[in-house]
Tab-separated table of C-alpha atoms and ligand atoms in Angstrom:
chain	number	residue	atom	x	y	z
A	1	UNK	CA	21.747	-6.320	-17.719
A	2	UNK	CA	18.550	-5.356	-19.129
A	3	UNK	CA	15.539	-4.499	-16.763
A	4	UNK	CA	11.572	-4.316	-17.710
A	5	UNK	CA	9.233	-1.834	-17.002
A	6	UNK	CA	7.128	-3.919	-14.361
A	7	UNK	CA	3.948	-2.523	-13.581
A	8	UNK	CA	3.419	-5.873	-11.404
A	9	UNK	CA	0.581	-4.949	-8.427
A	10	UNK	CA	2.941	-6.570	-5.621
A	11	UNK	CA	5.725	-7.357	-4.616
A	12	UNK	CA	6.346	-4.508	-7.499
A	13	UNK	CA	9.334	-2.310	-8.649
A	14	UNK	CA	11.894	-1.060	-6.658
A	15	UNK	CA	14.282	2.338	-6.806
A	16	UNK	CA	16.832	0.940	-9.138
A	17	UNK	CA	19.332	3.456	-7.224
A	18	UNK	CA	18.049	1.635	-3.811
A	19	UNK	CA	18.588	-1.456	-5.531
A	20	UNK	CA	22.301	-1.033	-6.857
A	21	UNK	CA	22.943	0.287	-3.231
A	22	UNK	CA	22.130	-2.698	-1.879
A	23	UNK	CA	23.623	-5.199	-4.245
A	24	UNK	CA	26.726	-2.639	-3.389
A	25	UNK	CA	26.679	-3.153	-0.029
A	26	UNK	CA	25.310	-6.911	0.064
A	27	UNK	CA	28.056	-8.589	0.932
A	28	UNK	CA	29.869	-6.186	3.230
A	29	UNK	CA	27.316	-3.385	4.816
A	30	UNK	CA	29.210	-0.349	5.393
A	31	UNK	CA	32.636	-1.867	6.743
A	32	UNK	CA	30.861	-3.967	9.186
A	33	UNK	CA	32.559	-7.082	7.242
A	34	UNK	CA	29.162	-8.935	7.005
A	35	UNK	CA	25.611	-8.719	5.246
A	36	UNK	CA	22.766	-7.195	7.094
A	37	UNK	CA	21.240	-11.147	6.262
A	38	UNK	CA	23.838	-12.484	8.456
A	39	UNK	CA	24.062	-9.672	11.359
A	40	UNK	CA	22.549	-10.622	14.491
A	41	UNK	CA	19.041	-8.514	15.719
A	42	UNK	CA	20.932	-7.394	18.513
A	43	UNK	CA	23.798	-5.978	17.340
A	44	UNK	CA	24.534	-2.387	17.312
A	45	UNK	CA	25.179	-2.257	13.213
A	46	UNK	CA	21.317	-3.371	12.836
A	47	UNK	CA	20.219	-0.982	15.660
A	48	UNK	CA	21.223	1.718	13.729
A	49	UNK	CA	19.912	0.320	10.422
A	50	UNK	CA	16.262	-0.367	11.896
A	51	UNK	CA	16.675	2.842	13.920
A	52	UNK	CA	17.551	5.032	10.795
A	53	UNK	CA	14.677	3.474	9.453
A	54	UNK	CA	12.156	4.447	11.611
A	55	UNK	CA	13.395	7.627	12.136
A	56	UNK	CA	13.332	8.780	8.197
A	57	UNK	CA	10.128	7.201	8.287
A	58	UNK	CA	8.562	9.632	10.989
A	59	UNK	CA	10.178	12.614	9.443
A	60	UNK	CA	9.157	11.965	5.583
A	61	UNK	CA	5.101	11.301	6.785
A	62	UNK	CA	5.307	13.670	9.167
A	63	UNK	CA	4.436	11.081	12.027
A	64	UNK	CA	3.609	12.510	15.303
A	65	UNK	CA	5.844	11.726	18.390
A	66	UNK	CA	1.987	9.846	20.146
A	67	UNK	CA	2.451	7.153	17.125
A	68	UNK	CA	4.595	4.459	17.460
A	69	UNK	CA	5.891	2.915	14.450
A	70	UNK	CA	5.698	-0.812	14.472
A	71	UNK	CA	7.730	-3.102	12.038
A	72	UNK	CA	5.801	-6.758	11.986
A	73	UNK	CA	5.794	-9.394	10.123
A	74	UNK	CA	2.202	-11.247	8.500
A	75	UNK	CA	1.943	-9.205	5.861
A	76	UNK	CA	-1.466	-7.049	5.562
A	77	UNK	CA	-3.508	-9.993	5.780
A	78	UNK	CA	-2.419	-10.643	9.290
A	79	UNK	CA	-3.567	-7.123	10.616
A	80	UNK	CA	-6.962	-8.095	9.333
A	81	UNK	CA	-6.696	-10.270	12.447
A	82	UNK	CA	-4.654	-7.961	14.261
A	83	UNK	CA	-6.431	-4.979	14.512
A	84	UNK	CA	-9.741	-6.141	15.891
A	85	UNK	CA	-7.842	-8.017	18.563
A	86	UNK	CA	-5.924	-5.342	19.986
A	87	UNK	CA	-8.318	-2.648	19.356
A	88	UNK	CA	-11.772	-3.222	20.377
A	89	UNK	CA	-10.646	-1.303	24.180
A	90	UNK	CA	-13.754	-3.311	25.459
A	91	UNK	CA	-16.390	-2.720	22.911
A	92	UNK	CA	-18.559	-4.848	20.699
A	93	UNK	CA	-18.926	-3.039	17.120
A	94	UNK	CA	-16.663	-2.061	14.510
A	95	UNK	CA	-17.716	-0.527	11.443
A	96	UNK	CA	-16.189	-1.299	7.884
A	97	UNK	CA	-16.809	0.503	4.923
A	98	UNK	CA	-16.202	-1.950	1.491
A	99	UNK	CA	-14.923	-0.145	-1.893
A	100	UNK	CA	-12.901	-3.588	-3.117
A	101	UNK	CA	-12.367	-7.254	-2.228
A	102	UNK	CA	-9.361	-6.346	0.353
A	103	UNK	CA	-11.701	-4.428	2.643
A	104	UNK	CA	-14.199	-7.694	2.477
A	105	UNK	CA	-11.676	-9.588	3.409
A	106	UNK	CA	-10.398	-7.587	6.464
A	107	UNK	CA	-14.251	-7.679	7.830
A	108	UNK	CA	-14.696	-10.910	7.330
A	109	UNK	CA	-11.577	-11.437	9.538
A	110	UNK	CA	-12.653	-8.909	11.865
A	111	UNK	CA	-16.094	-10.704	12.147
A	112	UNK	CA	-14.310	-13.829	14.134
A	113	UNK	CA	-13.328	-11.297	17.135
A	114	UNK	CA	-15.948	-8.126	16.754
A	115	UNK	CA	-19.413	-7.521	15.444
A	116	UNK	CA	-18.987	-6.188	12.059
A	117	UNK	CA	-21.252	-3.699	10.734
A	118	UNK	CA	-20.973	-2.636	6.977
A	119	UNK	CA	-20.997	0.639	7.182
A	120	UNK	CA	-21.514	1.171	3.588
A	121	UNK	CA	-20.477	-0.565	0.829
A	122	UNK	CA	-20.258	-0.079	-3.118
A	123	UNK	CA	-20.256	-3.932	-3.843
A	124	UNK	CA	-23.577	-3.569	-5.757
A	125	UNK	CA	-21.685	-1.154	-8.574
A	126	UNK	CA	-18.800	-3.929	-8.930
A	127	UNK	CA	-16.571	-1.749	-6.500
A	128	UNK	CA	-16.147	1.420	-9.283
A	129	UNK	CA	-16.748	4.220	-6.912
A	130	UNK	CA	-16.719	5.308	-3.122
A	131	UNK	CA	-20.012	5.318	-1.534
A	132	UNK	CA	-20.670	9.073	-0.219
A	133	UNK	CA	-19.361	9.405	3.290
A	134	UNK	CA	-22.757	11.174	3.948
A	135	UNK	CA	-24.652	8.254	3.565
A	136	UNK	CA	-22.416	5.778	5.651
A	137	UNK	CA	-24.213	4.025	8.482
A	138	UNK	CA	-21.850	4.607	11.276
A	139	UNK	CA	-22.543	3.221	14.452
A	140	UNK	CA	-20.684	6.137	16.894
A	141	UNK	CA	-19.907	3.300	19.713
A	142	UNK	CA	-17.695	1.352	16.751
A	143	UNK	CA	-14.346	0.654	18.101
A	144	UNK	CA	-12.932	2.303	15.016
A	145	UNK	CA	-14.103	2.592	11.741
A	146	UNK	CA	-11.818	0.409	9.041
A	147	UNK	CA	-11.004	1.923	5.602
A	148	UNK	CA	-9.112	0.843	2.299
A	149	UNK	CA	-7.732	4.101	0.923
A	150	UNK	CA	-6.602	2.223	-1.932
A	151	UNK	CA	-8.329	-0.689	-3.654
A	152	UNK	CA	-5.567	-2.356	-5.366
A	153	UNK	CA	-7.975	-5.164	-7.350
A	154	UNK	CA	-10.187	-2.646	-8.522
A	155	UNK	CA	-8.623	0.741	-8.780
A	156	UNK	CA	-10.623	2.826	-6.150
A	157	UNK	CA	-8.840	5.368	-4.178
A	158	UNK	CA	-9.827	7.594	-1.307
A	159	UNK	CA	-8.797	11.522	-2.321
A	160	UNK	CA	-9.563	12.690	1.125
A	161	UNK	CA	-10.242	11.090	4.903
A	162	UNK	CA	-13.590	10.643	5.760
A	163	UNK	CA	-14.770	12.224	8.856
A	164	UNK	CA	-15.383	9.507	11.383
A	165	UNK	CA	-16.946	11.679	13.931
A	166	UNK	CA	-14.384	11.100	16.997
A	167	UNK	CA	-14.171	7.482	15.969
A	168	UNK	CA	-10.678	6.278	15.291
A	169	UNK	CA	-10.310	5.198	11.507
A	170	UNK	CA	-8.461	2.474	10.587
A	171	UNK	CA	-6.675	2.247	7.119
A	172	UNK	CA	-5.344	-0.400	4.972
A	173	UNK	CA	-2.878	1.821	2.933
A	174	UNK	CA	-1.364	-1.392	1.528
A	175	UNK	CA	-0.904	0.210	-1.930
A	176	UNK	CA	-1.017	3.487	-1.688
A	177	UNK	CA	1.346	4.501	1.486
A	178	UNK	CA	3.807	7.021	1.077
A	179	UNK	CA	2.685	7.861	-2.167
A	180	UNK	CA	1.555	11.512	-1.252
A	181	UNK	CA	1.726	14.001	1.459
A	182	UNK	CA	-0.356	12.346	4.392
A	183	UNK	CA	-2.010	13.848	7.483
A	184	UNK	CA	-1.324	11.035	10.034
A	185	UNK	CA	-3.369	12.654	12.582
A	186	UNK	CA	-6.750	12.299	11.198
A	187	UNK	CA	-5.935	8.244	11.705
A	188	UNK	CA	-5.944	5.986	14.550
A	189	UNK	CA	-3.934	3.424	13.188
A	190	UNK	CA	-2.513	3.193	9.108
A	191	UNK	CA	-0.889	-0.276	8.327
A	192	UNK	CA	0.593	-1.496	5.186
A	193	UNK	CA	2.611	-4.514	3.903
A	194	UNK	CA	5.577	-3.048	2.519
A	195	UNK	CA	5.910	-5.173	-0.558
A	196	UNK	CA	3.792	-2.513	-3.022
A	197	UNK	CA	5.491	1.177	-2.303
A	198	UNK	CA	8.073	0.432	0.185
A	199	UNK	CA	10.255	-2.796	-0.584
A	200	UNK	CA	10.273	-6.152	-0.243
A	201	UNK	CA	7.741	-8.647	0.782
A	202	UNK	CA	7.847	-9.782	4.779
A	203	UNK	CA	7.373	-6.933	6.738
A	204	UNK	CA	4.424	-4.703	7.597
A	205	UNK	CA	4.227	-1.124	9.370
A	206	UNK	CA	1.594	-0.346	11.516
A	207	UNK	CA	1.132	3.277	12.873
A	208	UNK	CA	-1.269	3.807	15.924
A	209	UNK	CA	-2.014	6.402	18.426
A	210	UNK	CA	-0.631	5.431	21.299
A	211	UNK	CA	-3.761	5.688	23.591
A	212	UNK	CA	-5.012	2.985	20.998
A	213	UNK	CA	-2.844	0.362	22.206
A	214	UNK	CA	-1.838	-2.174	25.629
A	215	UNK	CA	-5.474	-3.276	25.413
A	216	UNK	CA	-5.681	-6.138	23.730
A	217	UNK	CA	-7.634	-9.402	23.775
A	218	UNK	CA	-6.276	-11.539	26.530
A	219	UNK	CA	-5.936	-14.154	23.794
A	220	UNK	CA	-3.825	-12.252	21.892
A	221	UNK	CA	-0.488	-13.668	21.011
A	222	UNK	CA	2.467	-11.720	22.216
A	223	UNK	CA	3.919	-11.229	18.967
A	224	UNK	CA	0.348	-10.294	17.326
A	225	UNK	CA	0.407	-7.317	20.651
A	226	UNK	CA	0.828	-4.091	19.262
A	227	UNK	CA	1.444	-2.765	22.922
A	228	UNK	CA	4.008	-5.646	23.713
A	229	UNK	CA	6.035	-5.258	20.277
A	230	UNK	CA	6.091	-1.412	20.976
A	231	UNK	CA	7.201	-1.882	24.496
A	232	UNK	CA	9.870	-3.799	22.751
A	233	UNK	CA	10.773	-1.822	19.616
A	234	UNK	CA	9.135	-4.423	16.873
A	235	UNK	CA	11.690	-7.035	18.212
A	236	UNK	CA	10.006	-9.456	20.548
A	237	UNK	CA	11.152	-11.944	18.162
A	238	UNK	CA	13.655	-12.027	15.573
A	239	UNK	CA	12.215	-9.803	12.429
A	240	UNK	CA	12.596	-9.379	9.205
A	241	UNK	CA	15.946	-7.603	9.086
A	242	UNK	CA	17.155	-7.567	5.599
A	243	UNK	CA	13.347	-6.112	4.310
A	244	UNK	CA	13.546	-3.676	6.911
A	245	UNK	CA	16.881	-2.276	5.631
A	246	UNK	CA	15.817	-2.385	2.106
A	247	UNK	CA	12.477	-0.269	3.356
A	248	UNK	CA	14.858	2.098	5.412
A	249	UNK	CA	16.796	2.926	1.611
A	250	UNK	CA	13.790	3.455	0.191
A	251	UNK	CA	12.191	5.640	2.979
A	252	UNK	CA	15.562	7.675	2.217
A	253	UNK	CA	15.070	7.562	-1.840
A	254	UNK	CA	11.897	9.340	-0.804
A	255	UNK	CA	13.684	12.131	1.290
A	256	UNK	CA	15.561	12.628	-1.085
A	257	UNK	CA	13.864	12.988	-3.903
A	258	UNK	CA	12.106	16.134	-2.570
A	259	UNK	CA	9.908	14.032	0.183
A	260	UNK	CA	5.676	12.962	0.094
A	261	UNK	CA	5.537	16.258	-1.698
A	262	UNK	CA	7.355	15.913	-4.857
A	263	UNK	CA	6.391	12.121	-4.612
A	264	UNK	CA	2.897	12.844	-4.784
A	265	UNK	CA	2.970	15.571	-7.772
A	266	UNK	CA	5.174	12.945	-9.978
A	267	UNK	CA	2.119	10.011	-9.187
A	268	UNK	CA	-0.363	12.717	-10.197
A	269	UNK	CA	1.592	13.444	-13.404
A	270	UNK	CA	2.257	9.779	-14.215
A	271	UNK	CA	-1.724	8.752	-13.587
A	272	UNK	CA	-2.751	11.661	-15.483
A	273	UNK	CA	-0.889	10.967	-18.445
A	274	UNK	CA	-2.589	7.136	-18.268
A	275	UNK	CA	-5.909	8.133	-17.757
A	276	UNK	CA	-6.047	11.052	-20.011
A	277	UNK	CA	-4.673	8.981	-22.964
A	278	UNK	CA	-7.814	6.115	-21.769
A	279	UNK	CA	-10.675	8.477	-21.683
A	280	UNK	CA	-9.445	10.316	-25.446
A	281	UNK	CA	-10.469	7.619	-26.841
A	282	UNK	CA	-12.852	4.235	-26.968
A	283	UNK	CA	-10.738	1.089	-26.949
A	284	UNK	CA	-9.471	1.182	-24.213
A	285	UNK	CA	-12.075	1.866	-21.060
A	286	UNK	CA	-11.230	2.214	-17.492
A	287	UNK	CA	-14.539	1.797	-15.218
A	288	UNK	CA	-13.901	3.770	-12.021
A	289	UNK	CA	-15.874	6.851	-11.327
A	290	UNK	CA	-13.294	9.638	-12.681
A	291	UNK	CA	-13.047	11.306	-9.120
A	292	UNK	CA	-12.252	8.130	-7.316
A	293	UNK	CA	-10.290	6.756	-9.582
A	294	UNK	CA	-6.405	5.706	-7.884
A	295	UNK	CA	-3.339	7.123	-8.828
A	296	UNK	CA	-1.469	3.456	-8.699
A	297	UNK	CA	-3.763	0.921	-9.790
A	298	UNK	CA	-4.967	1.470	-13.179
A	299	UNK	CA	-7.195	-0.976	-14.433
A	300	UNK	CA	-8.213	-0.938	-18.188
A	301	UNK	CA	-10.032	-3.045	-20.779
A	302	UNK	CA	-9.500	-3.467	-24.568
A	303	UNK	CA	-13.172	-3.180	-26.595
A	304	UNK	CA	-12.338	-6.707	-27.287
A	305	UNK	CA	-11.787	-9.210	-24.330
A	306	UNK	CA	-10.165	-11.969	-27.418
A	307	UNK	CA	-6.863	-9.633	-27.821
A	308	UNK	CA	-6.105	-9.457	-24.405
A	309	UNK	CA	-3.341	-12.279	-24.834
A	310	UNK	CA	-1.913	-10.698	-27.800
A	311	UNK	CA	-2.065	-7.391	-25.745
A	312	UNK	CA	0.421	-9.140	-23.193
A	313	UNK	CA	2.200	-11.074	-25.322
A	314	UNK	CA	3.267	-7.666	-27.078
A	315	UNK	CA	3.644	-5.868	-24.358
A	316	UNK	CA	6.139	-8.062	-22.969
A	317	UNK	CA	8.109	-8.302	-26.031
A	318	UNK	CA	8.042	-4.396	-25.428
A	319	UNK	CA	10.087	-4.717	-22.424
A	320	UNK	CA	6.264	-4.008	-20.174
A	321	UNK	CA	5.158	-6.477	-17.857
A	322	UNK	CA	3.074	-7.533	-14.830
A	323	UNK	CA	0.427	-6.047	-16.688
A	324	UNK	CA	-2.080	-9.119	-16.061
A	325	UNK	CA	-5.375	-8.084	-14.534
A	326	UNK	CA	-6.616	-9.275	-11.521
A	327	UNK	CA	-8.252	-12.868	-11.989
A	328	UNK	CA	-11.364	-11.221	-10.250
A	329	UNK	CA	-11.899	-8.613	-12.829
A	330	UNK	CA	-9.862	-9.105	-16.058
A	331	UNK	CA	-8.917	-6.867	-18.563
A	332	UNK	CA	-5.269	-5.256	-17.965
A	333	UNK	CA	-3.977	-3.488	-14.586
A	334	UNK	CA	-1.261	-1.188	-14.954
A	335	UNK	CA	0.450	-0.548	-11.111
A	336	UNK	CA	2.571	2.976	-11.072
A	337	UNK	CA	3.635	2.750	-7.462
A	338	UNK	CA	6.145	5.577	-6.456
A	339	UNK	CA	9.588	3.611	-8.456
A	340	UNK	CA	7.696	3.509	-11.577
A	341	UNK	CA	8.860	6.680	-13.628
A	342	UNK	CA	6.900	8.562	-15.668
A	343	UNK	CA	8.640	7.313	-18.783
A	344	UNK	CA	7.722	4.125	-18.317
A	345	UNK	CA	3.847	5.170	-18.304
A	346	UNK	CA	4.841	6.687	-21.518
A	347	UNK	CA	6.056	3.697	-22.730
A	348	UNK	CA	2.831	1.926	-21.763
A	349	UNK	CA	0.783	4.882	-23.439
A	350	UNK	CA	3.069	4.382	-26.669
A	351	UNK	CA	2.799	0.762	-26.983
A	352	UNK	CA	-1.199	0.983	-25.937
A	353	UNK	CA	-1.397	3.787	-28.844
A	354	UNK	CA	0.494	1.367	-31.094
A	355	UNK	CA	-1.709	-1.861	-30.629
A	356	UNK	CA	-4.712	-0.063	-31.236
A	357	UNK	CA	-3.969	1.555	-33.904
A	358	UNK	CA	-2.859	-1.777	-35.985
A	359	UNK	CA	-5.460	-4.247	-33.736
A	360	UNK	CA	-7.916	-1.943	-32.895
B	401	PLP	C1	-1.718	-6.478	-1.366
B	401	PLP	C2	-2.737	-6.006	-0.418
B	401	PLP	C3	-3.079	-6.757	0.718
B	401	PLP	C4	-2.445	-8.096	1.034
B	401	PLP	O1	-1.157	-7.907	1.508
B	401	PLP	P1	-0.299	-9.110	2.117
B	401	PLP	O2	0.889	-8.376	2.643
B	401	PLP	O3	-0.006	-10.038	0.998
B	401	PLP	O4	-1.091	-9.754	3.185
B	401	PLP	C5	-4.027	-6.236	1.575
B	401	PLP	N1	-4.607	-5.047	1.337
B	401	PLP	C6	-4.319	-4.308	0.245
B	401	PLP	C7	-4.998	-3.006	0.033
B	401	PLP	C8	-3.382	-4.773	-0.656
B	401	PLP	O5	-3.076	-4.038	-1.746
């Protein structure tokens, strides 16, 4: 068996210790005679998987017992839809502040259900920094004010919450969740499709604030009702079982591998060692305003746009791929979510070092 470095930006890599657990226990989970694919919802051998889940989940972030923790299905794309319809509690405005093309996309969702008001946006600058928080235009009767922490496309990351001012914020932490220590409390509601820093593709966790929810749209579709899946422990309807085992593994991996602590000192170390080695020297650029720059998208362009194939094509023969950029903005993207190690950001440096040197 040989396994590449994949610095793919989603679905990405995975814990290979979560992943030999699983193809350990994939045909018979734990005695039960059966794989979690085939066990039934109901039974009490998932109960305890999608319990266990949950319940590593709340202790690793830290999650306050006022948030439920919601397990849905729709990917992040869905709660762009979601959100406004169970959140607006009665009011008109919501307030979104753009740093990348996923928060333009949740507003323009939101816009079918809420009046949207850009808050502030850094669209004009091709999305390369975070527009100061003192300039934002926030309307204080906005049902919540939505965020991206984490601009996947672009590379833009939010170091620190913005104050909203009483307002409940509302964050996409899509690619970036779980990645460092995280103060739940200064959000309303954090969702995320799991397929970038938590496992597989199909599932999605939302966390609210309780007092947040059992107000939604009367058009709402039960399973789109955050109040009506919590009431019902994320299982209105049959969901995604098997991703929500492999997400309760790697919830664990984190625990114990020192918890969002230790996690978020090795991403620090592992960007570092990327962006240090871009800005030393002038081949390779990276465009993001240095303080705003993300620890797990890291975008990068060669001086000359004509060896970008060759780039890849070596790279891969390297053992490195998913290194692609984003058909929006070019150049290369390296993604380091938390399973990428920091040797295989060294490799990446090496091999960058390497094609410069003889194409650069
Ligand atoms: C990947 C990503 C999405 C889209 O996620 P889906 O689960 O495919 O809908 C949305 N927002 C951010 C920040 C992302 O990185």
């Amino acid at each position: 068996m040989k396994r590449i470095i994949n610095f793919s930006a989603g679905p990405a890599t995975l814990p290979l210790s979560v992943l030999q657990q699983v193809q350990a226990e994939l045909l018979d989970w734990q005695g039960s005679g059966m794989s979690v694919m085939e066990m039934s919802h109901r039974d009490k051998e998932f109960m305890s998987i999608a319990q266990d889940a949950e319940k590593t989940l709340r202790e690793i972030a830290h999650i306050p017992a006022n948030y439920k923790v919601l397990f849905l299905q729709g990917g992040a794309t869905g709660q762009f839809t979601y959100v406004p319809m169970n959140l607006l509690r009665g009011r008109a405005g919501v307030d979104y502040v753009l740093t990348g093309d996923w928060g333009k996309k949740a507003a323009k969702e939101a816009g079918k259900y809420a009046k949207v008001n850009i808050a502030a946006s850094s669209e004009a600058d091709k999305f390369t920094h975070i527009p100061d928080p003192a300039g934002w235009k926030l309307d204080p009767d906005a049902a919540y004010v939505h965020i991206t922490p984490n601009e996947t496309i672009h590379g833009v990351e939010f170091h620190q919450e913005p104050d909203t001012h009483g307002v409940p914020l509302v964050a996409d932490m899509s690619s970036n969740i779980l990645s460092r220590p995280i103060d739940v409390t200064r959000y309303g509601l954090i969702y995320a499709g799991a397929q970038k820093n938590i496992g597989p593709s199909g599932i999605t966790i939302v966390i609210v604030r309780e007092d947040l929810i059992g107000q939604a749209l009367p058009t709402t579709p039960g399973i789109f009702d955050y109040k009506q899946m919590a009431d019902n422990e994320s299982m209105l309807n049959t969901p995604p079982c098997f991703a929500w085992y492999v997400s309760g593994l790697v919830f664990k991996w984190i625990k114990d591998n020192g918890g969002l602590q230790a996690v978020g000192e090795r991403n620090a170390r592992k960007a570092a060692l990327l962006y240090d080695y871009i800005d030393s020297q002038s081949f390779y650029r990276n465009p993001v305003r240095k303080e705003h720059r993300s620890r797990m998208n890291v975008p990068f362009t060669l001086a000359n746009a004509e060896l970008d194939a060759d780039f890849l094509k070596g790279a891969k023969a390297a053992g490195l791929s998913g290194l692609k950029g984003h058909r929006s903005v070019g150049g290369m993207r390296a993604s380091i979510y938390n399973a990428m190690t920091l040797e295989g950001v060294q490799a990446l440096v090496d091999y960058m070092k390497e094609f410069a040197r003889t194409r650069g």
